[in-house]
Amino acid sequence: MKLIRTKNYEELSRKAANIIAAQITLKPDCLLGLATGSSPIGTYDNLVSMYESGNLDFSRVRSVNLDEYMGLGGDNDQSYRYFMNKHLFERVNIDMTNTHVPDGTVLDSEKACAAYNALLAEMGTIDLQVLGIGPNGHIGFNEPDDHFAAETHCVDLTDATIQANKRFFENEADVPRKAYTMGIGNIMSAKMIVLVANGKNKAKALAAALKGPVTPQCPASILQFHPNAIIIADEDALSELE
Ligand code: GLP
């Protein structure tokens, strides 16, 4: 793993965006794996600025997102499809038909996961996968578990994740209890991974992921085995590492 330390969130966001921009410039029809959450918002803002200044062209870029809440459609402002449209897709010249997020409206989980796995197989290898990290070490919605899941699957969100994500919802009761997520195998098959982490509430998970044992109890720890994983983190997120 390569670790890039930044002073703050702004620097982290610029550096992550520069790497993604280089990928798009080198391979205009690249397949990006994209993440939601507050962590990559600044990265997406920087990509939008590069597009607006004429330095980045998304017209041939293709994308697959990591995860989606079960039960939420794209018109629900808490869905990850809504998030992606708002923070990136509607602000750049990406072809919407080239953007993919698991379909939260399909309540038959086997069907929903099989459809997304088929889509991922059809799209081919992810060139660059963007990741955040949950305070419990989750990536996508791969929660701490006794095994690493290979492909897209349906997860019961842990209480820690429901607590961490309730800030986006009106009431805790509104937070969906289940989600569809790409598996660890899908994530690890990406050619390059860029994980962004900021803030003190990520410090413990990041230290465990970078220096702890590789274990499904800290899903992000698997990145130690990836040949081209880049961790971009600010001082607060790295405060438990030294
Ligand atoms: C969410 C998402 C993850 C994200 C993580 C951290 O539950 N499923 O993909 O990385 O939690 O979110 P945030 O960046 O808001 O801290």
PDB file of C-alpha atoms and ligand atoms in Angstrom:
ATOM      1  CA  MET A   1       0.000   0.000   0.000  1.00  0.00           C
ATOM      2  CA  LYS A   2       1.134   3.508  -0.695  1.00  0.00           C
ATOM      3  CA  LEU A   3       0.274   6.089   1.949  1.00  0.00           C
ATOM      4  CA  ILE A   4      -0.120   9.765   1.052  1.00  0.00           C
ATOM      5  CA  ARG A   5      -0.340  11.994   4.115  1.00  0.00           C
ATOM      6  CA  THR A   6      -2.106  15.306   3.772  1.00  0.00           C
ATOM      7  CA  LYS A   7      -2.446  18.265   6.106  1.00  0.00           C
ATOM      8  CA  ASN A   8      -6.199  18.496   5.754  1.00  0.00           C
ATOM      9  CA  TYR A   9      -9.331  17.498   3.838  1.00  0.00           C
ATOM     10  CA  GLU A  10      -8.765  20.077   1.084  1.00  0.00           C
ATOM     11  CA  GLU A  11      -5.317  18.714   0.238  1.00  0.00           C
ATOM     12  CA  LEU A  12      -6.627  15.140   0.426  1.00  0.00           C
ATOM     13  CA  SER A  13      -9.435  15.974  -1.982  1.00  0.00           C
ATOM     14  CA  ARG A  14      -7.099  17.678  -4.480  1.00  0.00           C
ATOM     15  CA  LYS A  15      -4.637  14.783  -4.450  1.00  0.00           C
ATOM     16  CA  ALA A  16      -7.321  12.122  -4.887  1.00  0.00           C
ATOM     17  CA  ALA A  17      -8.908  14.105  -7.730  1.00  0.00           C
ATOM     18  CA  ASN A  18      -5.514  14.483  -9.445  1.00  0.00           C
ATOM     19  CA  ILE A  19      -5.033  10.706  -9.487  1.00  0.00           C
ATOM     20  CA  ILE A  20      -8.537  10.099 -10.859  1.00  0.00           C
ATOM     21  CA  ALA A  21      -8.054  12.857 -13.443  1.00  0.00           C
ATOM     22  CA  ALA A  22      -4.780  11.277 -14.582  1.00  0.00           C
ATOM     23  CA  GLN A  23      -6.595   7.956 -15.005  1.00  0.00           C
ATOM     24  CA  ILE A  24      -9.312   9.581 -17.142  1.00  0.00           C
ATOM     25  CA  THR A  25      -6.724  11.452 -19.235  1.00  0.00           C
ATOM     26  CA  LEU A  26      -4.662   8.313 -19.857  1.00  0.00           C
ATOM     27  CA  LYS A  27      -7.718   6.145 -20.623  1.00  0.00           C
ATOM     28  CA  PRO A  28     -10.744   8.260 -21.607  1.00  0.00           C
ATOM     29  CA  ASP A  29     -13.082   5.228 -21.618  1.00  0.00           C
ATOM     30  CA  CYS A  30     -11.861   3.933 -18.262  1.00  0.00           C
ATOM     31  CA  LEU A  31     -14.132   2.113 -15.832  1.00  0.00           C
ATOM     32  CA  LEU A  32     -14.259   3.918 -12.491  1.00  0.00           C
ATOM     33  CA  GLY A  33     -15.521   2.244  -9.330  1.00  0.00           C
ATOM     34  CA  LEU A  34     -17.139   5.008  -7.293  1.00  0.00           C
ATOM     35  CA  ALA A  35     -18.009   5.490  -3.646  1.00  0.00           C
ATOM     36  CA  THR A  36     -20.469   7.619  -1.720  1.00  0.00           C
ATOM     37  CA  GLY A  37     -20.275   9.034   1.802  1.00  0.00           C
ATOM     38  CA  SER A  38     -18.964  12.395   2.963  1.00  0.00           C
ATOM     39  CA  SER A  39     -15.291  11.487   2.409  1.00  0.00           C
ATOM     40  CA  PRO A  40     -15.173  11.675  -1.431  1.00  0.00           C
ATOM     41  CA  ILE A  41     -17.398  14.775  -1.779  1.00  0.00           C
ATOM     42  CA  GLY A  42     -14.370  17.113  -1.937  1.00  0.00           C
ATOM     43  CA  THR A  43     -12.709  14.817  -4.465  1.00  0.00           C
ATOM     44  CA  TYR A  44     -15.800  14.970  -6.686  1.00  0.00           C
ATOM     45  CA  ASP A  45     -15.936  18.772  -6.296  1.00  0.00           C
ATOM     46  CA  ASN A  46     -12.356  18.988  -7.570  1.00  0.00           C
ATOM     47  CA  LEU A  47     -13.162  16.745 -10.542  1.00  0.00           C
ATOM     48  CA  VAL A  48     -16.120  19.001 -11.382  1.00  0.00           C
ATOM     49  CA  SER A  49     -13.812  22.064 -11.297  1.00  0.00           C
ATOM     50  CA  MET A  50     -11.359  20.353 -13.660  1.00  0.00           C
ATOM     51  CA  TYR A  51     -14.239  19.543 -16.007  1.00  0.00           C
ATOM     52  CA  GLU A  52     -15.548  23.121 -15.835  1.00  0.00           C
ATOM     53  CA  SER A  53     -12.129  24.551 -16.651  1.00  0.00           C
ATOM     54  CA  GLY A  54     -11.909  22.313 -19.724  1.00  0.00           C
ATOM     55  CA  ASN A  55      -9.224  20.027 -18.321  1.00  0.00           C
ATOM     56  CA  LEU A  56     -11.257  16.852 -17.989  1.00  0.00           C
ATOM     57  CA  ASP A  57     -13.646  15.059 -20.320  1.00  0.00           C
ATOM     58  CA  PHE A  58     -16.060  12.461 -18.904  1.00  0.00           C
ATOM     59  CA  SER A  59     -17.853  11.771 -22.191  1.00  0.00           C
ATOM     60  CA  ARG A  60     -16.492   8.240 -22.523  1.00  0.00           C
ATOM     61  CA  VAL A  61     -15.999   7.429 -18.835  1.00  0.00           C
ATOM     62  CA  ARG A  62     -17.979   4.464 -17.473  1.00  0.00           C
ATOM     63  CA  SER A  63     -18.736   3.905 -13.807  1.00  0.00           C
ATOM     64  CA  VAL A  64     -19.982   1.317 -11.350  1.00  0.00           C
ATOM     65  CA  ASN A  65     -20.840   2.235  -7.777  1.00  0.00           C
ATOM     66  CA  LEU A  66     -20.038   0.174  -4.739  1.00  0.00           C
ATOM     67  CA  ASP A  67     -23.356  -0.027  -2.998  1.00  0.00           C
ATOM     68  CA  GLU A  68     -26.953   1.059  -2.464  1.00  0.00           C
ATOM     69  CA  TYR A  69     -29.499   0.917   0.334  1.00  0.00           C
ATOM     70  CA  MET A  70     -32.139  -1.748  -0.185  1.00  0.00           C
ATOM     71  CA  GLY A  71     -35.557  -0.163  -0.654  1.00  0.00           C
ATOM     72  CA  LEU A  72     -34.399   3.279  -1.825  1.00  0.00           C
ATOM     73  CA  GLY A  73     -34.946   4.414  -5.416  1.00  0.00           C
ATOM     74  CA  GLY A  74     -32.909   7.047  -7.254  1.00  0.00           C
ATOM     75  CA  ASP A  75     -35.468   9.764  -6.505  1.00  0.00           C
ATOM     76  CA  ASN A  76     -35.009   9.298  -2.739  1.00  0.00           C
ATOM     77  CA  ASP A  77     -32.510  11.933  -1.589  1.00  0.00           C
ATOM     78  CA  GLN A  78     -30.827   9.411   0.735  1.00  0.00           C
ATOM     79  CA  SER A  79     -30.163   6.885  -2.018  1.00  0.00           C
ATOM     80  CA  TYR A  80     -26.654   6.519  -3.315  1.00  0.00           C
ATOM     81  CA  ARG A  81     -27.901   6.985  -6.909  1.00  0.00           C
ATOM     82  CA  TYR A  82     -29.259  10.390  -5.870  1.00  0.00           C
ATOM     83  CA  PHE A  83     -25.944  11.207  -4.159  1.00  0.00           C
ATOM     84  CA  MET A  84     -23.897  10.361  -7.264  1.00  0.00           C
ATOM     85  CA  ASN A  85     -26.179  12.341  -9.576  1.00  0.00           C
ATOM     86  CA  LYS A  86     -26.016  15.357  -7.270  1.00  0.00           C
ATOM     87  CA  HIS A  87     -22.309  15.358  -6.405  1.00  0.00           C
ATOM     88  CA  LEU A  88     -20.818  14.267  -9.719  1.00  0.00           C
ATOM     89  CA  PHE A  89     -22.839  12.915 -12.623  1.00  0.00           C
ATOM     90  CA  GLU A  90     -25.164  15.892 -13.194  1.00  0.00           C
ATOM     91  CA  ARG A  91     -22.229  18.314 -12.936  1.00  0.00           C
ATOM     92  CA  VAL A  92     -19.995  16.810 -15.632  1.00  0.00           C
ATOM     93  CA  ASN A  93     -20.467  15.520 -19.191  1.00  0.00           C
ATOM     94  CA  ILE A  94     -20.705  11.840 -18.274  1.00  0.00           C
ATOM     95  CA  ASP A  95     -23.269   9.833 -20.264  1.00  0.00           C
ATOM     96  CA  MET A  96     -25.831   8.802 -17.592  1.00  0.00           C
ATOM     97  CA  THR A  97     -26.387   5.491 -19.381  1.00  0.00           C
ATOM     98  CA  ASN A  98     -22.737   4.682 -18.637  1.00  0.00           C
ATOM     99  CA  THR A  99     -23.236   5.098 -14.874  1.00  0.00           C
ATOM    100  CA  HIS A 100     -24.350   2.159 -12.741  1.00  0.00           C
ATOM    101  CA  VAL A 101     -25.485   1.784  -9.130  1.00  0.00           C
ATOM    102  CA  PRO A 102     -27.077  -1.354  -7.641  1.00  0.00           C
ATOM    103  CA  ASP A 103     -30.862  -1.108  -7.960  1.00  0.00           C
ATOM    104  CA  GLY A 104     -32.242  -0.569  -4.451  1.00  0.00           C
ATOM    105  CA  THR A 105     -35.829  -0.849  -5.658  1.00  0.00           C
ATOM    106  CA  VAL A 106     -35.440  -4.567  -6.397  1.00  0.00           C
ATOM    107  CA  LEU A 107     -36.440  -6.146  -3.095  1.00  0.00           C
ATOM    108  CA  ASP A 108     -35.656  -9.697  -4.173  1.00  0.00           C
ATOM    109  CA  SER A 109     -32.041  -9.621  -2.981  1.00  0.00           C
ATOM    110  CA  GLU A 110     -30.916 -12.646  -4.974  1.00  0.00           C
ATOM    111  CA  LYS A 111     -32.227 -11.082  -8.142  1.00  0.00           C
ATOM    112  CA  ALA A 112     -30.725  -7.662  -7.378  1.00  0.00           C
ATOM    113  CA  CYS A 113     -27.280  -9.086  -6.576  1.00  0.00           C
ATOM    114  CA  ALA A 114     -27.257 -11.470  -9.557  1.00  0.00           C
ATOM    115  CA  ALA A 115     -28.140  -8.577 -11.858  1.00  0.00           C
ATOM    116  CA  TYR A 116     -25.304  -6.423 -10.492  1.00  0.00           C
ATOM    117  CA  ASN A 117     -22.792  -9.272 -10.660  1.00  0.00           C
ATOM    118  CA  ALA A 118     -23.773  -9.858 -14.291  1.00  0.00           C
ATOM    119  CA  LEU A 119     -23.348  -6.159 -14.990  1.00  0.00           C
ATOM    120  CA  LEU A 120     -19.901  -6.071 -13.360  1.00  0.00           C
ATOM    121  CA  ALA A 121     -18.813  -9.087 -15.430  1.00  0.00           C
ATOM    122  CA  GLU A 122     -20.035  -7.371 -18.588  1.00  0.00           C
ATOM    123  CA  MET A 123     -18.318  -4.060 -17.781  1.00  0.00           C
ATOM    124  CA  GLY A 124     -14.912  -5.697 -17.322  1.00  0.00           C
ATOM    125  CA  THR A 125     -12.066  -4.836 -14.975  1.00  0.00           C
ATOM    126  CA  ILE A 126     -12.365  -1.680 -12.896  1.00  0.00           C
ATOM    127  CA  ASP A 127      -9.417   0.593 -13.696  1.00  0.00           C
ATOM    128  CA  LEU A 128      -9.642   2.691 -10.547  1.00  0.00           C
ATOM    129  CA  GLN A 129     -11.786   2.054  -7.487  1.00  0.00           C
ATOM    130  CA  VAL A 130     -12.516   4.932  -5.105  1.00  0.00           C
ATOM    131  CA  LEU A 131     -13.161   3.935  -1.480  1.00  0.00           C
ATOM    132  CA  GLY A 132     -14.009   5.550   1.823  1.00  0.00           C
ATOM    133  CA  ILE A 133     -13.774   3.654   5.091  1.00  0.00           C
ATOM    134  CA  GLY A 134     -16.406   3.213   7.777  1.00  0.00           C
ATOM    135  CA  PRO A 135     -15.524   3.884  11.443  1.00  0.00           C
ATOM    136  CA  ASN A 136     -15.760   0.083  11.901  1.00  0.00           C
ATOM    137  CA  GLY A 137     -13.386  -0.597   8.980  1.00  0.00           C
ATOM    138  CA  HIS A 138     -16.060  -1.364   6.395  1.00  0.00           C
ATOM    139  CA  ILE A 139     -15.503  -0.729   2.690  1.00  0.00           C
ATOM    140  CA  GLY A 140     -18.556  -0.325   0.501  1.00  0.00           C
ATOM    141  CA  PHE A 141     -21.042  -1.953   2.849  1.00  0.00           C
ATOM    142  CA  ASN A 142     -18.811  -4.956   3.576  1.00  0.00           C
ATOM    143  CA  GLU A 143     -19.297  -5.018   7.327  1.00  0.00           C
ATOM    144  CA  PRO A 144     -16.984  -6.784   9.815  1.00  0.00           C
ATOM    145  CA  ASP A 145     -17.718 -10.498   9.448  1.00  0.00           C
ATOM    146  CA  ASP A 146     -16.136 -13.938   9.796  1.00  0.00           C
ATOM    147  CA  HIS A 147     -15.356 -14.154   6.070  1.00  0.00           C
ATOM    148  CA  PHE A 148     -14.656 -11.950   3.055  1.00  0.00           C
ATOM    149  CA  ALA A 149     -17.536 -11.970   0.538  1.00  0.00           C
ATOM    150  CA  ALA A 150     -16.418 -12.287  -3.071  1.00  0.00           C
ATOM    151  CA  GLU A 151     -19.261 -10.739  -5.037  1.00  0.00           C
ATOM    152  CA  THR A 152     -22.235  -8.414  -4.710  1.00  0.00           C
ATOM    153  CA  HIS A 153     -24.386  -9.495  -1.802  1.00  0.00           C
ATOM    154  CA  CYS A 154     -27.080  -8.244   0.541  1.00  0.00           C
ATOM    155  CA  VAL A 155     -25.909  -7.171   4.001  1.00  0.00           C
ATOM    156  CA  ASP A 156     -27.592  -6.465   7.302  1.00  0.00           C
ATOM    157  CA  LEU A 157     -26.091  -3.159   8.363  1.00  0.00           C
ATOM    158  CA  THR A 158     -24.443  -3.246  11.773  1.00  0.00           C
ATOM    159  CA  ASP A 159     -25.656  -1.012  14.548  1.00  0.00           C
ATOM    160  CA  ALA A 160     -22.356   0.916  14.335  1.00  0.00           C
ATOM    161  CA  THR A 161     -23.049   1.727  10.666  1.00  0.00           C
ATOM    162  CA  ILE A 162     -26.677   2.656  11.339  1.00  0.00           C
ATOM    163  CA  GLN A 163     -25.437   5.008  14.074  1.00  0.00           C
ATOM    164  CA  ALA A 164     -22.732   6.463  11.804  1.00  0.00           C
ATOM    165  CA  ASN A 165     -25.103   7.028   8.883  1.00  0.00           C
ATOM    166  CA  LYS A 166     -28.191   8.253  10.744  1.00  0.00           C
ATOM    167  CA  ARG A 167     -26.868  11.821  10.519  1.00  0.00           C
ATOM    168  CA  PHE A 168     -28.033  11.894   6.900  1.00  0.00           C
ATOM    169  CA  PHE A 169     -31.609  10.847   7.741  1.00  0.00           C
ATOM    170  CA  GLU A 170     -34.399  12.638   9.630  1.00  0.00           C
ATOM    171  CA  ASN A 171     -34.790   9.790  12.141  1.00  0.00           C
ATOM    172  CA  GLU A 172     -32.710   6.768  13.013  1.00  0.00           C
ATOM    173  CA  ALA A 173     -35.782   4.659  12.156  1.00  0.00           C
ATOM    174  CA  ASP A 174     -35.529   5.881   8.539  1.00  0.00           C
ATOM    175  CA  VAL A 175     -32.048   4.371   8.022  1.00  0.00           C
ATOM    176  CA  PRO A 176     -32.496   1.238   5.890  1.00  0.00           C
ATOM    177  CA  ARG A 177     -31.379  -1.910   7.683  1.00  0.00           C
ATOM    178  CA  LYS A 178     -30.155  -3.694   4.570  1.00  0.00           C
ATOM    179  CA  ALA A 179     -27.981  -2.781   1.609  1.00  0.00           C
ATOM    180  CA  TYR A 180     -26.531  -4.252  -1.567  1.00  0.00           C
ATOM    181  CA  THR A 181     -22.776  -4.024  -1.881  1.00  0.00           C
ATOM    182  CA  MET A 182     -20.027  -5.163  -4.195  1.00  0.00           C
ATOM    183  CA  GLY A 183     -18.010  -7.893  -2.506  1.00  0.00           C
ATOM    184  CA  ILE A 184     -14.406  -7.729  -1.385  1.00  0.00           C
ATOM    185  CA  GLY A 185     -13.479  -9.851  -4.416  1.00  0.00           C
ATOM    186  CA  ASN A 186     -15.017  -7.278  -6.768  1.00  0.00           C
ATOM    187  CA  ILE A 187     -13.150  -4.454  -5.016  1.00  0.00           C
ATOM    188  CA  MET A 188      -9.826  -6.305  -4.935  1.00  0.00           C
ATOM    189  CA  SER A 189      -9.999  -7.061  -8.662  1.00  0.00           C
ATOM    190  CA  ALA A 190      -9.684  -3.345  -9.490  1.00  0.00           C
ATOM    191  CA  LYS A 191      -6.345  -2.426 -11.069  1.00  0.00           C
ATOM    192  CA  MET A 192      -5.883   0.521  -8.715  1.00  0.00           C
ATOM    193  CA  ILE A 193      -7.592   1.507  -5.485  1.00  0.00           C
ATOM    194  CA  VAL A 194      -7.704   5.007  -3.987  1.00  0.00           C
ATOM    195  CA  LEU A 195      -9.030   5.119  -0.428  1.00  0.00           C
ATOM    196  CA  VAL A 196      -9.718   8.526   1.116  1.00  0.00           C
ATOM    197  CA  ALA A 197     -10.025   8.977   4.875  1.00  0.00           C
ATOM    198  CA  ASN A 198     -10.256  12.107   6.974  1.00  0.00           C
ATOM    199  CA  GLY A 199     -11.109  12.982  10.529  1.00  0.00           C
ATOM    200  CA  LYS A 200     -10.437  11.554  13.955  1.00  0.00           C
ATOM    201  CA  ASN A 201     -13.433   9.188  13.815  1.00  0.00           C
ATOM    202  CA  LYS A 202     -11.588   7.181  11.142  1.00  0.00           C
ATOM    203  CA  ALA A 203      -8.268   6.984  13.025  1.00  0.00           C
ATOM    204  CA  LYS A 204      -8.829   3.625  14.762  1.00  0.00           C
ATOM    205  CA  ALA A 205     -10.227   1.903  11.677  1.00  0.00           C
ATOM    206  CA  LEU A 206      -7.422   3.250   9.499  1.00  0.00           C
ATOM    207  CA  ALA A 207      -4.702   2.129  11.909  1.00  0.00           C
ATOM    208  CA  ALA A 208      -6.257  -1.355  12.031  1.00  0.00           C
ATOM    209  CA  ALA A 209      -6.566  -1.441   8.243  1.00  0.00           C
ATOM    210  CA  LEU A 210      -2.992  -0.331   7.568  1.00  0.00           C
ATOM    211  CA  LYS A 211      -1.053  -1.999  10.368  1.00  0.00           C
ATOM    212  CA  GLY A 212      -3.315  -4.626  11.933  1.00  0.00           C
ATOM    213  CA  PRO A 213      -3.796  -8.236  10.898  1.00  0.00           C
ATOM    214  CA  VAL A 214      -5.595  -8.895   7.617  1.00  0.00           C
ATOM    215  CA  THR A 215      -8.976 -10.049   8.858  1.00  0.00           C
ATOM    216  CA  PRO A 216     -12.623  -9.848   7.759  1.00  0.00           C
ATOM    217  CA  GLN A 217     -13.259  -8.252  11.168  1.00  0.00           C
ATOM    218  CA  CYS A 218     -11.636  -5.162   9.603  1.00  0.00           C
ATOM    219  CA  PRO A 219     -12.656  -5.465   5.935  1.00  0.00           C
ATOM    220  CA  ALA A 220     -10.342  -2.639   4.784  1.00  0.00           C
ATOM    221  CA  SER A 221      -7.321  -4.611   6.048  1.00  0.00           C
ATOM    222  CA  ILE A 222      -7.554  -6.760   2.890  1.00  0.00           C
ATOM    223  CA  LEU A 223      -6.126  -3.778   0.989  1.00  0.00           C
ATOM    224  CA  GLN A 224      -2.712  -4.722   2.426  1.00  0.00           C
ATOM    225  CA  PHE A 225      -2.788  -7.515  -0.173  1.00  0.00           C
ATOM    226  CA  HIS A 226      -3.654  -5.278  -3.114  1.00  0.00           C
ATOM    227  CA  PRO A 227      -0.721  -4.588  -5.476  1.00  0.00           C
ATOM    228  CA  ASN A 228      -1.744  -0.991  -6.196  1.00  0.00           C
ATOM    229  CA  ALA A 229      -3.702   0.496  -3.309  1.00  0.00           C
ATOM    230  CA  ILE A 230      -3.189   4.168  -2.462  1.00  0.00           C
ATOM    231  CA  ILE A 231      -4.390   5.503   0.882  1.00  0.00           C
ATOM    232  CA  ILE A 232      -4.813   9.278   1.043  1.00  0.00           C
ATOM    233  CA  ALA A 233      -5.437  10.410   4.587  1.00  0.00           C
ATOM    234  CA  ASP A 234      -5.249  13.591   6.625  1.00  0.00           C
ATOM    235  CA  GLU A 235      -3.396  14.056   9.920  1.00  0.00           C
ATOM    236  CA  ASP A 236      -6.479  13.382  12.040  1.00  0.00           C
ATOM    237  CA  ALA A 237      -7.231  10.096  10.305  1.00  0.00           C
ATOM    238  CA  LEU A 238      -3.593   9.038  10.744  1.00  0.00           C
ATOM    239  CA  SER A 239      -3.398  10.064  14.409  1.00  0.00           C
ATOM    240  CA  GLU A 240      -3.635   6.485  15.760  1.00  0.00           C
ATOM    241  CA  LEU A 241      -0.977   5.155  13.411  1.00  0.00           C
ATOM    242  CA  GLU A 242       2.184   6.441  15.060  1.00  0.00           C
TER     243      GLU A 242
HETATM  244  C1  GLP B   1     -20.960   4.414   4.072  1.00  0.00           C
HETATM  245  C2  GLP B   1     -20.671   3.829   2.678  1.00  0.00           C
HETATM  246  C3  GLP B   1     -19.193   3.637   2.451  1.00  0.00           C
HETATM  247  C4  GLP B   1     -18.455   4.840   2.987  1.00  0.00           C
HETATM  248  C5  GLP B   1     -18.560   4.889   4.471  1.00  0.00           C
HETATM  249  C6  GLP B   1     -17.942   6.116   5.112  1.00  0.00           C
HETATM  250  O1  GLP B   1     -21.742   3.599   4.866  1.00  0.00           O
HETATM  251  N1  GLP B   1     -21.347   2.606   2.403  1.00  0.00           N
HETATM  252  O2  GLP B   1     -18.944   3.424   1.073  1.00  0.00           O
HETATM  253  O3  GLP B   1     -17.091   4.758   2.655  1.00  0.00           O
HETATM  254  O4  GLP B   1     -19.860   4.660   4.928  1.00  0.00           O
HETATM  255  O5  GLP B   1     -18.772   7.221   4.997  1.00  0.00           O
HETATM  256  P1  GLP B   1     -18.276   8.689   5.263  1.00  0.00           P
HETATM  257  O6  GLP B   1     -17.326   9.029   4.183  1.00  0.00           O
HETATM  258  O7  GLP B   1     -19.518   9.535   5.227  1.00  0.00           O
HETATM  259  O8  GLP B   1     -17.638   8.686   6.606  1.00  0.00           O
END
